[in-house]
Coordinates of C-alpha atoms in Angstrom, one line a residue:
X28 CA -4.9 55.4 7.5
X29 CA -7.3 58.3 8.3
X30 CA -6.5 61.8 7.3
X31 CA -5.7 64.3 10.0
X32 CA -8.9 65.8 11.4
X33 CA -11.0 62.7 10.6
X34 CA -12.0 60.9 13.8
X35 CA -8.6 61.9 15.2
X36 CA -9.5 63.8 18.4
X37 CA -11.1 61.2 20.7
X38 CA -9.9 57.8 21.8
X39 CA -13.2 56.2 21.0
X40 CA -13.0 57.4 17.4
X41 CA -9.4 56.2 17.0
X42 CA -10.4 52.8 18.3
X43 CA -13.1 52.6 15.6
X44 CA -10.5 53.3 13.0
X45 CA -8.2 50.7 14.4
X46 CA -11.0 48.1 14.3
X47 CA -11.8 49.1 10.7
X48 CA -8.3 48.0 9.6
X49 CA -6.3 51.3 9.6
X50 CA -2.6 50.5 9.5
X51 CA -1.8 53.7 11.5
X52 CA -3.8 56.3 13.3
X53 CA -3.5 60.0 12.7
X54 CA -4.5 62.6 15.3
X55 CA -6.0 65.9 14.5
X56 CA -3.6 68.9 14.4
X57 CA -2.4 69.9 17.9
X58 CA -1.2 73.4 18.6
X59 CA 0.7 74.6 21.7
X60 CA -2.3 76.3 23.2
X61 CA -5.9 75.2 23.0
X62 CA -7.9 76.7 20.1
X63 CA -11.7 77.0 19.9
X64 CA -11.8 77.1 16.2
X65 CA -14.2 78.9 13.8
X66 CA -17.9 79.6 14.2
X67 CA -20.4 77.0 12.8
X68 CA -21.1 75.7 10.3
X69 CA -17.6 74.3 10.1
X70 CA -18.3 71.5 7.6
X71 CA -20.9 71.5 4.7
X72 CA -21.4 68.9 2.1
X73 CA -21.6 70.1 -1.5
X74 CA -22.0 68.2 -4.8
X75 CA -18.3 68.3 -5.4
X76 CA -17.3 67.0 -2.0
X77 CA -17.0 68.6 1.4
X78 CA -16.2 72.2 2.5
X79 CA -14.7 72.6 5.9
X80 CA -13.2 75.4 8.0
X81 CA -12.7 74.0 11.5
X82 CA -10.0 76.5 12.5
X83 CA -7.5 74.0 14.0
X84 CA -9.7 73.6 17.0
X85 CA -8.0 71.3 19.6
X86 CA -7.4 71.1 23.3
X87 CA -3.7 72.0 23.1
X88 CA -0.6 70.1 24.0
X89 CA -1.7 69.3 27.6
X90 CA -4.3 66.9 26.3
X91 CA -1.9 65.0 24.0
X92 CA -0.3 62.6 26.5
X93 CA -3.7 61.5 27.8
X94 CA -5.0 60.8 24.3
X95 CA -2.0 58.7 23.3
X96 CA -2.1 56.9 26.6
X97 CA -5.7 55.9 26.0
X98 CA -4.9 54.4 22.6
X99 CA -1.6 52.8 23.4
X100 CA -3.1 49.3 23.7
X101 CA -4.5 49.4 20.1
X102 CA -1.1 48.2 18.7
X103 CA -1.1 50.8 16.0
X104 CA 1.5 53.4 15.3
X105 CA 0.2 56.9 16.0
X106 CA 1.1 59.9 13.8
X107 CA 0.6 63.2 15.6
X108 CA -0.3 66.1 13.4
X109 CA 1.1 69.3 14.7
X110 CA 0.6 73.0 13.7
X111 CA 2.5 76.1 14.7
X112 CA 3.4 79.6 13.5
X113 CA 7.2 79.5 13.9
X114 CA 10.0 76.9 13.6
X115 CA 10.6 77.0 17.3
X116 CA 6.9 76.3 18.0
X117 CA 6.8 73.4 15.6
X118 CA 10.0 72.0 17.3
X119 CA 8.5 72.3 20.8
X120 CA 5.3 70.6 19.8
X121 CA 7.1 67.8 17.9
X122 CA 9.3 67.2 21.0
X123 CA 6.1 66.9 23.2
X124 CA 4.5 64.5 20.7
X125 CA 7.6 62.3 20.8
X126 CA 7.7 62.3 24.6
X127 CA 4.0 61.3 24.6
X128 CA 4.7 58.3 22.5
X129 CA 4.1 59.4 18.9
X130 CA 5.5 57.1 16.2
X131 CA 5.9 60.1 13.8
X132 CA 4.9 63.7 13.5
X133 CA 3.1 65.2 10.6
X134 CA 3.8 68.9 10.1
X135 CA 0.6 70.7 9.0
X136 CA 2.1 73.1 6.5
X137 CA -1.0 73.3 4.3
X138 CA -4.2 74.2 6.2
X139 CA -5.9 76.5 3.7
X140 CA -7.8 78.7 6.2
X141 CA -5.6 79.3 9.3
X142 CA -4.1 82.7 9.3
X143 CA -0.3 82.7 10.0
X144 CA -0.2 78.9 9.9
X145 CA -0.6 76.1 7.5
X146 CA -0.6 77.1 3.8
X147 CA 0.8 80.5 4.6
X148 CA 4.0 78.7 5.7
X149 CA 3.8 75.9 3.2
X150 CA 3.9 78.1 0.1
X151 CA 7.3 79.6 1.2
X152 CA 10.2 77.2 0.4
X153 CA 12.4 79.0 2.9
X154 CA 9.9 78.8 5.7
X155 CA 9.2 75.1 5.0
X156 CA 12.9 74.3 5.2
X157 CA 13.2 76.1 8.5
X158 CA 10.2 74.4 10.0
X159 CA 11.1 71.0 8.8
X160 CA 14.7 71.5 9.9
X161 CA 13.7 72.6 13.4
X162 CA 11.4 69.7 13.9
X163 CA 13.8 67.1 12.4
X164 CA 16.7 68.3 14.5
X165 CA 14.7 68.1 17.7
X166 CA 13.2 64.6 17.5
X167 CA 14.4 61.1 16.6
X168 CA 11.0 59.9 15.2
X169 CA 10.2 60.5 11.6
X170 CA 9.0 63.9 10.5
X171 CA 6.5 64.0 7.7
X172 CA 5.7 67.3 5.9
X173 CA 2.1 67.7 4.8
X174 CA 2.0 70.0 1.9
X175 CA -0.8 71.5 -0.1
X176 CA -1.3 72.7 -3.7
X177 CA 1.1 75.6 -4.3
X178 CA 2.7 77.0 -7.4
X179 CA 6.2 75.6 -6.5
X180 CA 5.2 72.4 -4.9
X181 CA 8.1 70.3 -6.2
X182 CA 10.6 72.9 -5.0
X183 CA 8.8 73.2 -1.6
X184 CA 8.8 69.4 -1.2
X185 CA 12.5 69.4 -2.0
X186 CA 13.3 71.9 0.8
X187 CA 11.4 69.8 3.3
X188 CA 13.4 66.7 2.4
X189 CA 16.7 68.6 2.4
X190 CA 15.9 69.8 5.9
X191 CA 15.4 66.4 7.3
X192 CA 11.8 65.4 6.6
X193 CA 11.7 61.6 6.2
X194 CA 8.6 61.7 4.0
X195 CA 5.8 63.8 2.6
X196 CA 2.0 63.8 2.9
X197 CA 0.3 65.1 -0.3
X198 CA -2.1 66.9 -0.4
X199 CA -4.3 68.9 2.0
X200 CA -7.7 70.4 1.2
X201 CA -7.9 73.1 -1.5
X202 CA -8.9 76.7 -0.6
X203 CA -12.5 77.1 -1.7
X204 CA -15.9 78.5 -0.7
X205 CA -19.6 78.2 -1.6
X206 CA -22.4 80.8 -1.2
X207 CA -26.0 80.2 -0.2
X208 CA -27.8 82.1 -3.0
X209 CA -30.9 82.7 -0.8
X210 CA -29.2 83.7 2.4
X211 CA -26.7 85.6 0.2
X212 CA -23.8 84.7 2.4
X213 CA -21.1 82.0 2.5
X214 CA -22.2 78.6 3.7
X215 CA -19.3 78.2 6.1
X216 CA -19.1 80.3 9.3
X217 CA -15.6 81.3 8.4
X218 CA -16.5 82.0 4.8
X219 CA -13.5 80.5 3.1
X220 CA -12.6 76.9 3.8
X221 CA -11.0 73.8 2.3
X222 CA -12.5 71.5 -0.3
X223 CA -12.0 67.8 0.1
X224 CA -13.4 64.7 -1.6
X225 CA -13.6 63.4 -5.2
X226 CA -13.2 66.8 -6.8
X227 CA -9.6 67.2 -5.6
X228 CA -8.5 63.6 -6.4
X229 CA -7.0 64.3 -9.8
X230 CA -5.1 67.2 -8.4
X231 CA -3.7 65.0 -5.6
X232 CA -2.7 62.3 -8.0
X233 CA -0.8 64.9 -10.1
X234 CA 0.9 66.3 -7.0
X235 CA 2.1 62.8 -5.9
X236 CA 3.2 61.9 -9.4
X237 CA 5.3 65.1 -9.9
X238 CA 7.0 65.0 -6.5
X239 CA 7.7 61.3 -6.7
X240 CA 9.2 61.7 -10.2
X241 CA 11.6 64.3 -8.9
X242 CA 12.7 62.8 -5.6
X243 CA 11.6 59.1 -5.4
X244 CA 10.9 59.7 -1.7
X245 CA 8.3 58.2 0.7
X246 CA 4.9 59.8 0.1
X247 CA 1.5 59.3 1.8
X248 CA -1.2 60.2 -0.8
X249 CA -4.4 61.9 0.4
X250 CA -7.2 63.6 -1.4
X251 CA -10.4 62.0 -2.7
X252 CA -9.4 58.4 -1.9
X253 CA -12.8 56.7 -1.6
X254 CA -12.3 53.1 -3.0
X255 CA -9.5 50.7 -4.0
X256 CA -9.2 52.3 -7.5
X257 CA -8.5 55.8 -6.3
X258 CA -6.1 54.3 -3.7
X259 CA -4.4 52.4 -6.4
X260 CA -4.0 55.6 -8.5
X261 CA -2.1 57.2 -5.6
X262 CA 0.1 54.2 -5.2
X263 CA 0.9 54.0 -8.9
X264 CA 1.7 57.7 -8.9
X265 CA 4.3 57.1 -6.1
X266 CA 2.5 56.9 -2.8
X267 CA 3.6 54.1 -0.4
X268 CA 0.5 54.6 1.8
X269 CA -2.8 56.5 1.5
X270 CA -5.0 58.5 3.9
X271 CA -8.8 58.6 3.7
X272 CA -10.8 61.6 4.8
X273 CA -14.1 62.6 3.3
X274 CA -15.1 59.0 2.5
X275 CA -14.9 58.1 6.2
X276 CA -17.4 60.8 6.9
X277 CA -19.7 60.0 4.1
X278 CA -19.5 56.2 4.2
X279 CA -18.2 55.4 7.6
X280 CA -14.9 54.0 8.8
X281 CA -15.6 50.5 7.2
X282 CA -14.6 52.1 3.9
X283 CA -11.0 51.5 5.1
X284 CA -11.3 47.7 5.2
X285 CA -13.2 47.8 1.8
X286 CA -10.2 49.7 0.3
X287 CA -7.7 47.2 1.8
X288 CA -9.7 44.2 0.5
X289 CA -10.0 45.8 -2.9
X290 CA -6.3 46.5 -3.1
X291 CA -5.5 42.9 -2.2
X292 CA -7.7 41.7 -5.1
X293 CA -6.2 44.2 -7.4
X294 CA -2.6 43.1 -6.6
X295 CA -3.6 39.5 -7.5
X296 CA -5.1 40.6 -10.8
X297 CA -1.9 42.4 -11.9
X298 CA 0.4 39.7 -10.6
X299 CA 2.0 41.7 -7.8
X300 CA 2.9 40.2 -4.5
X301 CA 2.9 43.4 -2.4
X302 CA 2.0 47.1 -2.6
X303 CA 5.8 47.8 -2.9
X304 CA 5.7 46.1 -6.4
X305 CA 3.5 48.8 -7.8
X306 CA 4.6 51.9 -6.0
X307 CA 5.4 54.4 -8.7
X308 CA 4.7 51.9 -11.5
X309 CA 3.0 54.6 -13.6
X310 CA 6.5 56.1 -14.1
X311 CA 7.8 53.0 -15.7
X312 CA 5.2 52.7 -18.5

């Protein structure tokens, strides 16, 4: 599936992802009120991947029902990414997403550049437990906690699961920045942003591996997935599904079907009948 924030804000873009073979569709993060986001540039390619600081720009909850109504006929489950600053706010947005027709909600607990939201919540095990618990006790659809790279990731993941999260999304972009040496200022309008793409893939694989080893829970792996091999690494580490972000931007949404076809061939080569046969297989060897 696509990673949150990648072609996830307009019906036309989500239709393109559905045609490309995405098994599920993920919206960009919705907040209660509209957010205009950060000043441009908001995304800059660098040799290591992509830097972005969008600032959680979105039209707010009022626009969510219309978006889901427009894509209802695609026949794909829709995961609504949500972001808030308090447990009560997360619960309110989760309830609105369920009412609008979401198949699941993804709690954005890992945005690296939104003050008072995202990673500032996700690095605190107590806060993660409170947010996940508030959302899970409010809705009947699955709640997925999207976590970033923090010092106590395994502990934080455990708190989300204890509170009722049905699964985890690992990882988000990594806090980073680049400076234009001639302009002598950061290349992003916000200064600090998040790094995505190939550079963070080994970090994401490690995160999936360590969390799966501890909890054997459902995990969606994300971070530097750009072909069938990097997708397979995530699955072998313990992911049951993968999200693709930067590769969709750099190569187009057809990369999704290329990954699916490559994985099908890989399963034949290793004698597996389904993805389930190799989920977490790296822990058995």
